[in-house]
Amino acid sequence: MSMNYMFGISVFLLCLVLLNIYFFYNLSTTKPTPLIQSRKAEAMQNVHKEINDHFAHLKKQYKIKTSKFTPVQQALIASFNSTITELENIWNTVDNWVDNESLFPDKNGDPGRILHAIKSSPIALVDNAPKGTQLKLLLILESKQKVLFKPKRYNLTEVIKGPVYAGFDRYNSEVFAYYLGMVLNMRWIAPAVTMRINVENDILPVATLGLKNTMVKNEVGATCIYGKCYYCKINETVCPDNTGVLEGAAILYLEKQFKVHKSPWRRSYSRKKMDWEKDTDFCKKLSHTLSLQRILNLIDVAIFDFLIQNGDRHHYEVYKNRIVILDNGKGLGNPMVDILDVLAPLYQCCIINLQTWQNLQLLSGGSLTETIKILSSFQGEKLATEEHFEAIERRLLKVYATVQYCIEKYGTEKVFKH
Ligand SMILES: Nc1ncnc2c1ncn2[C@@H]1O[C@H](COP(=O)(O)OP(=O)(O)OP(=O)(O)O)[C@@H](O)[C@H]1O
Ligand SMILES: [Mn+2]
């Protein structure tokens, strides 16, 4: 009798376990119904609406300058307003540079000297740089430094319509990004400067055969380049202007071993929605696979990208466990549009590095673009139209608004991280 009783209980327990497994499996694999999906889409829309409400009612402190920025601005000016005496010295400083806050020398006139040296060092060799999908050249300077050259494809006034990643790379966006990184104190970035090269005098005599093979003469006899890259086409050349000069961004090449990762917030480049666009718990789930430091780093980069509207950060490179802000050519496309979902890492995680937040607050009231204008003026650069500068200031206010949204939702304790 008691044996039968025990047997009965065992069977009952076994059934319970099996039923549990059945329900667990079914619940976790059931596809969300269209109703759930539409509620999620609605939730995402509401976030944008709430952020825009905060933007409309932003406190005055975010719209005026703060005197706390003055010493920071002066230090930046001193770093960029420098003249060079000896090229050799600055390259020695660059080659022997070790610092955990900045990838390249960033103080006491060195940034200005580096930019000047990139522009004025004689070029020893020019080749195609076949990495990536867009046309770019590799310059080897006589001082042995490598430089990537992304040529000008558009005039500054041209507005790029379409998706946030539309069009060719913008050389001015690359250069702008460098100054932006320096002003935001996100210094894990490569120096970039506008460079003008004479094709006949400075490229052709030192061009590799490979590069020469991707050159064609246009109808007025100028030597144009179509290059070697995934999207390079013989009918999509870059040509020098009527003085024989090819303008572009010269970006210092980092001879470092990077680890390359897919961005969790990358776009699908099709109508398909990525997980981050569908899942309201996306960030929470990410914290199982990425460290807090990496997520905070991705959020910093998202703020950076939002300001210039670079929606093309499909991959990211890591050096010494920090993201190197490389490939910034898809910014400054349309000054009339602010695609808010470039900020998704910030508003989905609702956390931000406290230091980043303090740096951002220093830049209120126009200081951000004013400083970029001053720093780039030392190289005689005009990097964007006034509409773009205004757009960047407007987007900075939207970043403030997003942080306000997060604070209102979760409280300062949860939002700011060290
Ligand atoms: N300054 C740099 N120093 C060293 N490596 C670099 C630098 N800039 C870019 N790279 C490397 O070259 C690759 C291609 O460069 P980049 O991403 O700028 O080109 P792209 O044509 O825009 O490529 P994609 O279409 O994939 O975005 C990068 O993924 C990176 O690994
Ligand atoms: Mn790119």
XYZ file of C-alpha atoms in Angstrom, residues 169-389:
221
model
C 31.455 60.063 -46.465
C 31.826 63.761 -45.657
C 35.444 64.826 -45.216
C 34.397 67.795 -43.101
C 32.531 65.482 -40.744
C 35.765 63.571 -40.085
C 37.616 66.764 -39.255
C 34.746 68.223 -37.261
C 34.571 64.985 -35.277
C 38.168 65.332 -34.165
C 37.598 68.824 -32.736
C 34.306 67.650 -31.230
C 36.061 64.763 -29.490
C 38.700 67.103 -28.102
C 36.129 69.608 -26.845
C 33.903 66.904 -25.322
C 37.005 65.442 -23.676
C 36.533 62.183 -25.575
C 40.155 61.947 -26.625
C 40.313 58.354 -27.837
C 40.224 59.737 -31.371
C 42.678 60.297 -34.234
C 43.773 63.820 -35.230
C 42.152 64.911 -38.484
C 42.639 68.048 -40.517
C 41.542 69.478 -43.835
C 44.264 68.926 -46.397
C 44.672 70.186 -49.935
C 46.894 68.133 -52.213
C 47.956 68.957 -55.732
C 47.303 65.859 -57.820
C 49.959 66.454 -60.496
C 52.705 67.669 -58.160
C 52.120 65.822 -54.911
C 50.260 62.611 -55.782
C 51.233 61.466 -59.273
C 55.032 61.452 -58.753
C 54.680 59.231 -55.671
C 51.542 57.242 -56.613
C 51.763 53.453 -56.596
C 50.973 51.589 -59.785
C 47.856 50.268 -58.088
C 46.624 53.811 -57.524
C 47.556 54.933 -61.034
C 45.466 52.063 -62.362
C 42.409 53.580 -60.680
C 42.883 57.024 -62.186
C 41.148 58.427 -65.258
C 41.257 61.738 -67.097
C 38.026 63.717 -67.155
C 36.649 65.815 -70.034
C 38.870 68.822 -69.130
C 41.971 66.640 -68.854
C 42.230 66.589 -65.061
C 43.440 63.417 -63.348
C 40.571 61.939 -61.345
C 40.553 58.949 -58.996
C 37.920 56.273 -58.593
C 39.978 54.227 -56.165
C 39.699 50.749 -54.801
C 36.967 49.983 -52.324
C 33.730 48.060 -52.004
C 31.585 50.890 -53.393
C 34.204 52.354 -55.751
C 32.946 52.750 -59.322
C 34.771 54.016 -62.377
C 32.015 56.579 -63.014
C 32.131 57.916 -59.430
C 35.493 59.641 -59.456
C 36.875 62.443 -57.350
C 38.543 65.191 -59.357
C 40.797 68.099 -58.426
C 39.383 71.634 -58.576
C 40.404 74.037 -61.326
C 43.680 74.777 -59.520
C 44.595 71.062 -59.590
C 43.930 70.572 -55.900
C 42.132 67.669 -54.258
C 40.673 68.578 -50.884
C 39.857 66.110 -48.155
C 40.270 64.967 -44.593
C 43.703 63.771 -43.552
C 43.315 61.422 -40.603
C 46.320 60.175 -38.726
C 46.545 56.403 -39.038
C 46.902 54.424 -35.839
C 49.317 51.557 -36.073
C 47.597 49.667 -33.277
C 45.931 46.331 -32.948
C 42.222 46.910 -32.481
C 39.536 44.497 -31.472
C 36.549 45.015 -33.750
C 33.014 44.496 -32.443
C 29.575 44.767 -33.965
C 27.648 47.628 -32.444
C 24.601 46.362 -30.512
C 22.740 49.424 -31.798
C 23.738 48.962 -35.427
C 21.138 49.514 -38.125
C 19.793 46.802 -40.379
C 20.277 48.922 -43.558
C 16.961 47.485 -44.703
C 13.334 47.580 -43.560
C 14.005 44.837 -41.079
C 13.944 46.025 -37.489
C 16.899 45.270 -35.246
C 16.421 44.011 -31.687
C 17.167 47.437 -30.202
C 14.293 48.864 -32.258
C 11.787 46.289 -31.022
C 12.760 45.309 -27.520
C 12.002 47.720 -24.696
C 14.268 45.651 -22.425
C 17.151 45.699 -24.887
C 19.620 47.481 -22.629
C 18.822 45.324 -19.626
C 19.562 42.209 -21.667
C 22.773 43.743 -22.975
C 24.091 44.062 -19.452
C 24.360 40.248 -19.369
C 26.904 40.294 -22.183
C 28.650 43.679 -21.957
C 30.371 45.308 -18.999
C 28.963 48.493 -17.506
C 32.099 50.322 -18.647
C 31.580 49.201 -22.257
C 27.909 50.231 -22.192
C 28.850 53.646 -20.764
C 31.480 53.947 -23.475
C 28.896 53.106 -26.164
C 26.595 55.747 -24.666
C 29.369 58.367 -24.845
C 29.903 57.496 -28.505
C 26.148 57.643 -29.147
C 26.028 61.201 -27.755
C 28.977 62.084 -29.961
C 27.268 60.521 -32.987
C 23.935 62.168 -32.232
C 25.514 65.632 -32.235
C 26.862 65.171 -35.757
C 24.089 62.706 -36.758
C 26.399 59.874 -37.688
C 23.999 56.960 -37.891
C 26.475 54.577 -39.435
C 28.413 53.177 -36.498
C 27.869 49.549 -37.462
C 31.131 48.358 -35.878
C 33.461 49.797 -33.329
C 37.167 49.355 -32.690
C 38.541 48.877 -29.212
C 42.040 49.658 -28.046
C 43.071 49.159 -24.388
C 39.470 48.302 -23.603
C 38.146 51.645 -24.860
C 36.306 52.511 -28.059
C 38.403 54.430 -30.570
C 36.100 56.914 -32.277
C 37.099 55.999 -35.851
C 35.103 56.505 -39.044
C 33.136 59.692 -38.501
C 32.454 60.582 -42.106
C 28.702 60.088 -42.070
C 27.937 63.122 -39.939
C 26.800 66.611 -40.984
C 24.396 65.342 -43.627
C 21.197 67.265 -42.997
C 21.107 70.155 -40.520
C 17.300 70.223 -40.506
C 16.887 66.723 -39.124
C 17.641 65.238 -35.712
C 17.207 61.473 -35.814
C 16.633 60.804 -32.145
C 17.217 57.084 -32.267
C 20.967 57.681 -32.704
C 20.620 58.455 -28.986
C 18.909 55.119 -28.249
C 21.832 53.848 -26.133
C 21.327 56.820 -23.792
C 17.551 56.737 -23.484
C 17.235 52.967 -23.476
C 19.841 52.443 -20.748
C 19.210 55.763 -19.021
C 22.703 55.845 -17.574
C 25.617 58.153 -18.313
C 29.164 58.480 -17.103
C 29.121 61.280 -14.514
C 32.304 62.767 -15.958
C 30.722 62.882 -19.433
C 27.680 64.630 -18.014
C 29.846 67.210 -16.258
C 31.785 67.844 -19.469
C 28.567 68.240 -21.453
C 27.177 70.740 -18.981
C 30.269 72.927 -19.400
C 29.455 73.352 -23.089
C 26.034 74.978 -22.790
C 24.871 78.210 -24.371
C 26.854 78.018 -27.598
C 30.285 77.249 -26.106
C 30.512 73.914 -27.921
C 30.382 75.212 -31.483
C 32.081 78.487 -30.608
C 35.114 76.491 -29.435
C 35.127 74.240 -32.485
C 35.066 77.333 -34.694
C 37.984 78.883 -32.807
C 40.111 75.708 -32.796
C 39.579 74.999 -36.495
C 40.305 78.633 -37.396
C 43.955 78.035 -36.459
C 44.159 75.714 -39.470
C 42.157 78.156 -41.605
C 39.260 75.727 -41.758
C 35.563 76.313 -42.246
C 34.039 72.984 -41.378
C 30.306 73.468 -41.782
C 27.571 75.925 -42.613
C 25.906 77.999 -39.894
C 22.853 75.712 -40.174
C 24.997 72.767 -39.101
C 26.506 74.670 -36.167
